[in-house]
Amino acid sequence: MMTLAPQPPTHSDDQEDRATTRRTDCVADFAGGLTFEVPDHTASGPAQLLLVRRDDDQRVRLPLTPAGDGRLRAALPSSVDVPEGFWDVYLEAAEGEPRRLAPGVNDLRSLVDRAPAASAEGIVVRIPYGTKHGNLSIRSWERSPHAEAGALHVGDGRLEVTARLYGTEATADGYAELTDQNGVLAAVRTDLTAHDDRGEVRFTVTYGDLRPGHWDLWLRPRGGDGPKVRVARLLDDVVDKHPVFVYPRTRAESAHGPVEGEPYYTAHNDLSVTVVAAP
């Protein structure tokens, strides 16, 4: 059950919690659920796992039950609403303040090359990870509809993108849209070059069509009257794509002079491109 809490926990990930000692193992399942196991040191009575979203202090509480071998287990099914964001994980005992938990073994094998059925209405992603201070947190995404970025092919002055749609379908009126992050420049459209019954679409970003700046990639799979869907890469076990997936710059000629373009993933794992004036 999720409620809004009047007071945040004592311990924040903004500073190191030296009292954190309980290492929590996590197992991710294909549907987007998580199972937690934590050592049982709760002699004072019943305990529960507490998830707190950093942005607005929303909370999700999960009951802990005996799992044998002196451990407690809590389940977070994919059906439980955990809105998109960063969630810090606490142990909340019957008495005392909630205490941060440390990451143990994260079994994320079911997330590798994950591909939900094309008929799925959307996607649910929860990835447990260790923060820079050694605490356990979860990155959550819930998107419907969703456009999952697949293969990126960097060509001479262009980027070819393959994406798979969930929760919507492409029609003959569909197109891709590039939007300037600062809202200064008008959006640029590009045609969808192909789509199939598995929900897969392809389109090409031509750097010469763009002014210097940062551009976000969106799909309008049903044309201007349909949903606007952000292109992102979420269906794997990498919590932060930006430092992991690095692509080369390529040069193009434009009406504004020579430019160089480069794709990248943002801090939210959304796909964008940056265009700069060529030296």
mmCIF file of C-alpha atoms in Angstrom:
data_model
loop_
_atom_site.group_PDB
_atom_site.id
_atom_site.type_symbol
_atom_site.label_atom_id
_atom_site.label_comp_id
_atom_site.label_asym_id
_atom_site.label_seq_id
_atom_site.Cartn_x
_atom_site.Cartn_y
_atom_site.Cartn_z
ATOM 1 C CA MET A 1 0.000 0.000 0.000
ATOM 2 C CA MET A 2 1.331 3.437 -0.882
ATOM 3 C CA THR A 3 0.742 6.524 1.281
ATOM 4 C CA LEU A 4 2.073 10.043 1.553
ATOM 5 C CA ALA A 5 4.199 10.354 4.680
ATOM 6 C CA PRO A 6 4.319 13.558 6.752
ATOM 7 C CA GLN A 7 7.968 13.205 7.780
ATOM 8 C CA PRO A 8 10.984 11.842 5.857
ATOM 9 C CA PRO A 9 13.215 9.155 7.389
ATOM 10 C CA THR A 10 16.135 10.316 9.469
ATOM 11 C CA HIS A 11 18.779 8.949 7.110
ATOM 12 C CA SER A 12 19.149 10.411 3.610
ATOM 13 C CA ASP A 13 21.382 9.351 0.766
ATOM 14 C CA ASP A 14 22.822 12.882 0.786
ATOM 15 C CA GLN A 15 25.178 11.718 3.530
ATOM 16 C CA GLU A 16 26.775 8.425 4.459
ATOM 17 C CA ASP A 17 24.779 6.259 6.836
ATOM 18 C CA ARG A 18 27.446 4.514 8.909
ATOM 19 C CA ALA A 19 24.796 2.606 10.853
ATOM 20 C CA THR A 20 23.833 0.663 7.717
ATOM 21 C CA THR A 21 24.905 -2.949 8.320
ATOM 22 C CA ARG A 22 22.167 -5.179 6.889
ATOM 23 C CA ARG A 23 22.998 -6.325 3.377
ATOM 24 C CA THR A 24 19.900 -7.036 1.338
ATOM 25 C CA ASP A 25 19.861 -9.460 -1.589
ATOM 26 C CA CYS A 26 17.529 -8.676 -4.515
ATOM 27 C CA VAL A 27 16.204 -10.880 -7.285
ATOM 28 C CA ALA A 28 14.551 -9.247 -10.304
ATOM 29 C CA ASP A 29 11.942 -11.074 -12.365
ATOM 30 C CA PHE A 30 11.055 -10.752 -16.051
ATOM 31 C CA ALA A 31 7.774 -8.912 -15.368
ATOM 32 C CA GLY A 32 9.429 -6.094 -13.413
ATOM 33 C CA GLY A 33 8.990 -7.375 -9.860
ATOM 34 C CA LEU A 34 11.623 -7.632 -7.115
ATOM 35 C CA THR A 35 12.147 -9.996 -4.180
ATOM 36 C CA PHE A 36 14.230 -8.830 -1.204
ATOM 37 C CA GLU A 37 15.936 -10.890 1.508
ATOM 38 C CA VAL A 38 17.445 -9.263 4.587
ATOM 39 C CA PRO A 39 19.039 -10.762 7.753
ATOM 40 C CA ASP A 40 16.540 -10.996 10.611
ATOM 41 C CA HIS A 41 17.743 -8.734 13.437
ATOM 42 C CA THR A 42 14.283 -7.486 14.380
ATOM 43 C CA ALA A 43 13.970 -8.874 17.894
ATOM 44 C CA SER A 44 11.731 -5.950 18.874
ATOM 45 C CA GLY A 45 8.796 -7.228 16.790
ATOM 46 C CA PRO A 46 7.377 -7.159 13.252
ATOM 47 C CA ALA A 47 9.233 -5.311 10.548
ATOM 48 C CA GLN A 48 8.611 -4.148 7.018
ATOM 49 C CA LEU A 49 10.564 -2.896 4.060
ATOM 50 C CA LEU A 50 10.042 0.801 3.381
ATOM 51 C CA LEU A 51 10.619 2.383 -0.043
ATOM 52 C CA VAL A 52 10.778 6.192 -0.150
ATOM 53 C CA ARG A 53 10.847 8.234 -3.361
ATOM 54 C CA ARG A 54 13.388 11.041 -3.120
ATOM 55 C CA ASP A 55 11.476 13.692 -5.041
ATOM 56 C CA ASP A 56 8.272 13.837 -3.011
ATOM 57 C CA ASP A 57 8.547 11.382 -0.086
ATOM 58 C CA GLN A 58 5.939 8.944 -1.445
ATOM 59 C CA ARG A 59 6.221 5.639 0.414
ATOM 60 C CA VAL A 60 5.589 1.981 -0.330
ATOM 61 C CA ARG A 61 5.590 -0.504 2.562
ATOM 62 C CA LEU A 62 6.193 -4.218 1.986
ATOM 63 C CA PRO A 63 5.632 -6.796 4.772
ATOM 64 C CA LEU A 64 8.633 -8.930 5.728
ATOM 65 C CA THR A 65 7.990 -12.614 6.407
ATOM 66 C CA PRO A 66 10.341 -15.403 7.594
ATOM 67 C CA ALA A 67 12.309 -16.972 4.743
ATOM 68 C CA GLY A 68 14.347 -19.501 6.782
ATOM 69 C CA ASP A 69 18.046 -19.471 7.691
ATOM 70 C CA GLY A 70 17.563 -16.364 9.820
ATOM 71 C CA ARG A 71 16.376 -14.190 6.933
ATOM 72 C CA LEU A 72 13.273 -12.160 6.126
ATOM 73 C CA ARG A 73 11.706 -11.816 2.671
ATOM 74 C CA ALA A 74 9.593 -9.108 1.022
ATOM 75 C CA ALA A 75 8.064 -9.134 -2.458
ATOM 76 C CA LEU A 76 7.445 -6.151 -4.731
ATOM 77 C CA PRO A 77 5.196 -7.400 -7.559
ATOM 78 C CA SER A 78 5.130 -5.535 -10.858
ATOM 79 C CA SER A 79 1.437 -4.818 -10.191
ATOM 80 C CA VAL A 80 2.282 -2.562 -7.209
ATOM 81 C CA ASP A 81 2.493 1.077 -8.272
ATOM 82 C CA VAL A 82 6.020 2.459 -7.840
ATOM 83 C CA PRO A 83 6.018 5.679 -9.900
ATOM 84 C CA GLU A 84 9.049 6.603 -11.961
ATOM 85 C CA GLY A 85 11.979 7.889 -9.947
ATOM 86 C CA PHE A 86 14.682 7.013 -7.399
ATOM 87 C CA TRP A 87 13.521 5.065 -4.341
ATOM 88 C CA ASP A 88 15.636 4.573 -1.215
ATOM 89 C CA VAL A 89 15.219 1.306 0.721
ATOM 90 C CA TYR A 90 14.831 1.169 4.526
ATOM 91 C CA LEU A 91 14.157 -1.414 7.204
ATOM 92 C CA GLU A 92 11.289 -0.211 9.401
ATOM 93 C CA ALA A 93 10.989 -2.124 12.668
ATOM 94 C CA ALA A 94 8.201 -1.919 15.226
ATOM 95 C CA GLU A 95 10.219 0.574 17.247
ATOM 96 C CA GLY A 96 12.828 3.146 16.265
ATOM 97 C CA GLU A 97 13.625 5.115 13.132
ATOM 98 C CA PRO A 98 13.762 3.514 9.665
ATOM 99 C CA ARG A 99 17.317 2.399 8.855
ATOM 100 C CA ARG A 100 18.947 2.321 5.458
ATOM 101 C CA LEU A 101 19.865 -1.049 3.986
ATOM 102 C CA ALA A 102 23.042 -1.894 2.108
ATOM 103 C CA PRO A 103 23.090 -3.782 -1.209
ATOM 104 C CA GLY A 104 23.980 -7.458 -1.121
ATOM 105 C CA VAL A 105 23.773 -9.736 -4.154
ATOM 106 C CA ASN A 106 21.620 -8.350 -6.977
ATOM 107 C CA ASP A 107 20.427 -11.101 -9.320
ATOM 108 C CA LEU A 108 19.435 -9.207 -12.483
ATOM 109 C CA ARG A 109 19.845 -12.023 -15.016
ATOM 110 C CA SER A 110 16.182 -11.934 -16.023
ATOM 111 C CA LEU A 111 16.562 -8.290 -17.121
ATOM 112 C CA VAL A 112 19.278 -8.977 -19.704
ATOM 113 C CA ASP A 113 17.887 -8.711 -23.252
ATOM 114 C CA ARG A 114 14.391 -8.470 -21.807
ATOM 115 C CA ALA A 115 11.715 -8.167 -24.507
ATOM 116 C CA PRO A 116 8.068 -8.106 -23.355
ATOM 117 C CA ALA A 117 5.407 -9.278 -25.787
ATOM 118 C CA ALA A 118 4.433 -6.768 -28.458
ATOM 119 C CA SER A 119 0.891 -6.811 -27.033
ATOM 120 C CA ALA A 120 2.054 -5.432 -23.653
ATOM 121 C CA GLU A 121 0.259 -2.208 -22.714
ATOM 122 C CA GLY A 122 3.424 -0.688 -21.296
ATOM 123 C CA ILE A 123 6.582 -1.552 -19.385
ATOM 124 C CA VAL A 124 7.551 -1.770 -15.709
ATOM 125 C CA VAL A 125 11.252 -1.602 -14.797
ATOM 126 C CA ARG A 126 12.825 -1.702 -11.316
ATOM 127 C CA ILE A 127 16.607 -1.967 -11.022
ATOM 128 C CA PRO A 128 18.230 -2.205 -7.558
ATOM 129 C CA TYR A 129 21.662 -0.615 -7.220
ATOM 130 C CA GLY A 130 24.181 0.626 -4.667
ATOM 131 C CA THR A 131 24.511 4.394 -4.195
ATOM 132 C CA LYS A 132 27.857 6.175 -3.880
ATOM 133 C CA HIS A 133 27.456 5.969 -0.096
ATOM 134 C CA GLY A 134 26.893 2.205 -0.117
ATOM 135 C CA ASN A 135 23.125 2.258 0.404
ATOM 136 C CA LEU A 136 20.484 0.238 -1.442
ATOM 137 C CA SER A 137 18.187 2.133 -3.804
ATOM 138 C CA ILE A 138 15.879 1.301 -6.697
ATOM 139 C CA ARG A 139 15.483 3.058 -10.032
ATOM 140 C CA SER A 140 11.928 2.671 -11.253
ATOM 141 C CA TRP A 141 10.247 3.344 -14.594
ATOM 142 C CA GLU A 142 6.568 2.853 -15.454
ATOM 143 C CA ARG A 143 5.733 3.936 -18.998
ATOM 144 C CA SER A 144 2.693 3.383 -21.180
ATOM 145 C CA PRO A 145 3.043 3.799 -24.067
ATOM 146 C CA HIS A 146 6.782 3.252 -24.418
ATOM 147 C CA ALA A 147 9.335 3.258 -27.266
ATOM 148 C CA GLU A 148 12.325 1.028 -26.436
ATOM 149 C CA ALA A 149 15.527 2.045 -28.232
ATOM 150 C CA GLY A 150 17.231 -0.878 -29.919
ATOM 151 C CA ALA A 151 20.135 -0.852 -32.344
ATOM 152 C CA LEU A 152 21.753 2.517 -33.078
ATOM 153 C CA HIS A 153 23.759 2.736 -36.305
ATOM 154 C CA VAL A 154 26.062 5.730 -36.597
ATOM 155 C CA GLY A 155 26.599 6.662 -40.233
ATOM 156 C CA ASP A 156 28.237 9.524 -42.087
ATOM 157 C CA GLY A 157 26.412 12.570 -40.730
ATOM 158 C CA ARG A 158 23.391 10.603 -39.535
ATOM 159 C CA LEU A 159 22.011 8.255 -36.903
ATOM 160 C CA GLU A 160 19.745 5.311 -37.759
ATOM 161 C CA VAL A 161 17.482 4.293 -34.851
ATOM 162 C CA THR A 162 15.470 1.121 -34.350
ATOM 163 C CA ALA A 163 12.806 1.204 -31.624
ATOM 164 C CA ARG A 164 10.052 -1.144 -30.423
ATOM 165 C CA LEU A 165 6.656 0.212 -29.407
ATOM 166 C CA TYR A 166 4.612 -0.929 -26.407
ATOM 167 C CA GLY A 167 1.093 0.270 -25.664
ATOM 168 C CA THR A 168 0.522 1.787 -29.094
ATOM 169 C CA GLU A 169 0.948 0.950 -32.770
ATOM 170 C CA ALA A 170 2.495 2.755 -35.708
ATOM 171 C CA THR A 171 0.314 3.825 -38.634
ATOM 172 C CA ALA A 172 1.067 5.287 -42.051
ATOM 173 C CA ASP A 173 0.791 8.763 -40.463
ATOM 174 C CA GLY A 174 3.481 8.067 -37.871
ATOM 175 C CA TYR A 175 6.721 10.004 -37.658
ATOM 176 C CA ALA A 176 9.663 10.724 -35.348
ATOM 177 C CA GLU A 177 10.061 14.148 -33.771
ATOM 178 C CA LEU A 178 13.186 15.856 -32.452
ATOM 179 C CA THR A 179 12.595 18.560 -29.857
ATOM 180 C CA ASP A 180 15.127 21.130 -28.677
ATOM 181 C CA GLN A 181 15.678 20.648 -24.952
ATOM 182 C CA ASN A 182 15.637 24.385 -24.257
ATOM 183 C CA GLY A 183 12.353 24.901 -26.084
ATOM 184 C CA VAL A 184 13.971 27.571 -28.239
ATOM 185 C CA LEU A 185 13.881 25.844 -31.618
ATOM 186 C CA ALA A 186 10.921 24.311 -33.434
ATOM 187 C CA ALA A 187 10.602 20.532 -33.499
ATOM 188 C CA VAL A 188 12.030 18.689 -36.507
ATOM 189 C CA ARG A 189 10.109 15.774 -38.043
ATOM 190 C CA THR A 190 11.523 12.720 -39.777
ATOM 191 C CA ASP A 191 9.616 9.870 -41.402
ATOM 192 C CA LEU A 192 9.370 6.368 -40.001
ATOM 193 C CA THR A 193 11.084 4.323 -42.693
ATOM 194 C CA ALA A 194 9.642 0.952 -41.651
ATOM 195 C CA HIS A 195 7.402 -0.725 -39.102
ATOM 196 C CA ASP A 196 6.261 -4.321 -38.556
ATOM 197 C CA ASP A 197 3.727 -6.391 -36.622
ATOM 198 C CA ARG A 198 6.174 -6.791 -33.699
ATOM 199 C CA GLY A 199 5.932 -3.086 -32.976
ATOM 200 C CA GLU A 200 9.375 -2.313 -34.397
ATOM 201 C CA VAL A 201 9.987 0.978 -36.232
ATOM 202 C CA ARG A 202 13.033 2.632 -37.780
ATOM 203 C CA PHE A 203 13.937 6.215 -38.577
ATOM 204 C CA THR A 204 16.990 8.303 -39.455
ATOM 205 C CA VAL A 205 18.256 11.459 -37.732
ATOM 206 C CA THR A 206 20.174 13.646 -40.173
ATOM 207 C CA TYR A 207 22.474 15.966 -38.252
ATOM 208 C CA GLY A 208 22.558 18.449 -41.133
ATOM 209 C CA ASP A 209 18.846 19.151 -40.502
ATOM 210 C CA LEU A 210 19.536 20.333 -36.944
ATOM 211 C CA ARG A 211 20.917 23.510 -35.471
ATOM 212 C CA PRO A 212 23.560 23.184 -32.715
ATOM 213 C CA GLY A 213 21.965 22.163 -29.420
ATOM 214 C CA HIS A 214 20.591 19.190 -27.516
ATOM 215 C CA TRP A 215 17.673 17.367 -29.118
ATOM 216 C CA ASP A 216 15.325 14.805 -27.525
ATOM 217 C CA LEU A 217 13.981 11.942 -29.645
ATOM 218 C CA TRP A 218 10.230 11.235 -29.630
ATOM 219 C CA LEU A 219 7.846 9.131 -31.677
ATOM 220 C CA ARG A 220 4.430 10.152 -32.923
ATOM 221 C CA PRO A 221 3.488 6.617 -34.028
ATOM 222 C CA ARG A 222 -0.101 7.540 -34.951
ATOM 223 C CA GLY A 223 0.585 11.026 -36.271
ATOM 224 C CA GLY A 224 -0.051 14.381 -34.645
ATOM 225 C CA ASP A 225 -3.351 13.341 -33.020
ATOM 226 C CA GLY A 226 -1.835 10.308 -31.280
ATOM 227 C CA PRO A 227 0.449 9.909 -28.248
ATOM 228 C CA LYS A 228 3.902 11.482 -28.084
ATOM 229 C CA VAL A 229 6.280 8.751 -26.883
ATOM 230 C CA ARG A 230 9.811 9.327 -25.600
ATOM 231 C CA VAL A 231 12.461 7.018 -27.057
ATOM 232 C CA ALA A 232 14.442 5.412 -24.204
ATOM 233 C CA ARG A 233 16.473 2.327 -23.402
ATOM 234 C CA LEU A 234 15.077 0.772 -20.227
ATOM 235 C CA LEU A 235 14.737 -2.981 -20.749
ATOM 236 C CA ASP A 236 18.077 -4.254 -19.470
ATOM 237 C CA ASP A 237 20.092 -4.384 -16.243
ATOM 238 C CA VAL A 238 22.077 -1.125 -16.653
ATOM 239 C CA VAL A 239 20.729 1.500 -14.271
ATOM 240 C CA ASP A 240 22.646 4.451 -15.813
ATOM 241 C CA LYS A 241 23.279 4.220 -19.556
ATOM 242 C CA HIS A 242 25.081 7.545 -20.008
ATOM 243 C CA PRO A 243 28.633 6.447 -19.026
ATOM 244 C CA VAL A 244 28.216 2.944 -20.484
ATOM 245 C CA PHE A 245 26.877 3.500 -24.006
ATOM 246 C CA VAL A 246 29.192 5.976 -25.719
ATOM 247 C CA TYR A 247 28.936 6.762 -29.441
ATOM 248 C CA PRO A 248 31.226 8.624 -31.842
ATOM 249 C CA ARG A 249 30.578 12.030 -33.333
ATOM 250 C CA THR A 250 30.141 12.339 -37.078
ATOM 251 C CA ARG A 251 30.320 15.403 -39.292
ATOM 252 C CA ALA A 252 27.588 16.819 -41.514
ATOM 253 C CA GLU A 253 27.006 19.907 -43.631
ATOM 254 C CA SER A 254 24.052 22.091 -42.713
ATOM 255 C CA ALA A 255 22.527 25.445 -43.628
ATOM 256 C CA HIS A 256 24.335 26.813 -40.556
ATOM 257 C CA GLY A 257 27.741 25.513 -41.582
ATOM 258 C CA PRO A 258 29.490 22.237 -40.752
ATOM 259 C CA VAL A 259 28.259 20.471 -37.594
ATOM 260 C CA GLU A 260 29.029 17.323 -35.639
ATOM 261 C CA GLY A 261 26.349 15.123 -34.106
ATOM 262 C CA GLU A 262 26.497 12.538 -31.329
ATOM 263 C CA PRO A 263 23.789 10.341 -29.725
ATOM 264 C CA TYR A 264 23.696 9.837 -25.959
ATOM 265 C CA TYR A 265 21.479 8.600 -23.157
ATOM 266 C CA THR A 266 20.342 11.113 -20.547
ATOM 267 C CA ALA A 267 20.339 10.648 -16.766
ATOM 268 C CA HIS A 268 16.862 9.097 -17.173
ATOM 269 C CA ASN A 269 18.052 6.717 -19.950
ATOM 270 C CA ASP A 270 16.143 8.643 -22.616
ATOM 271 C CA LEU A 271 17.767 8.914 -26.056
ATOM 272 C CA SER A 272 18.955 12.331 -27.230
ATOM 273 C CA VAL A 273 21.473 13.771 -29.658
ATOM 274 C CA THR A 274 23.815 16.722 -29.308
ATOM 275 C CA VAL A 275 24.825 18.845 -32.285
ATOM 276 C CA VAL A 276 27.778 21.258 -32.160
ATOM 277 C CA ALA A 277 29.438 23.539 -34.672
ATOM 278 C CA ALA A 278 32.346 21.683 -36.248
ATOM 279 C CA PRO A 279 35.809 23.150 -35.599
#
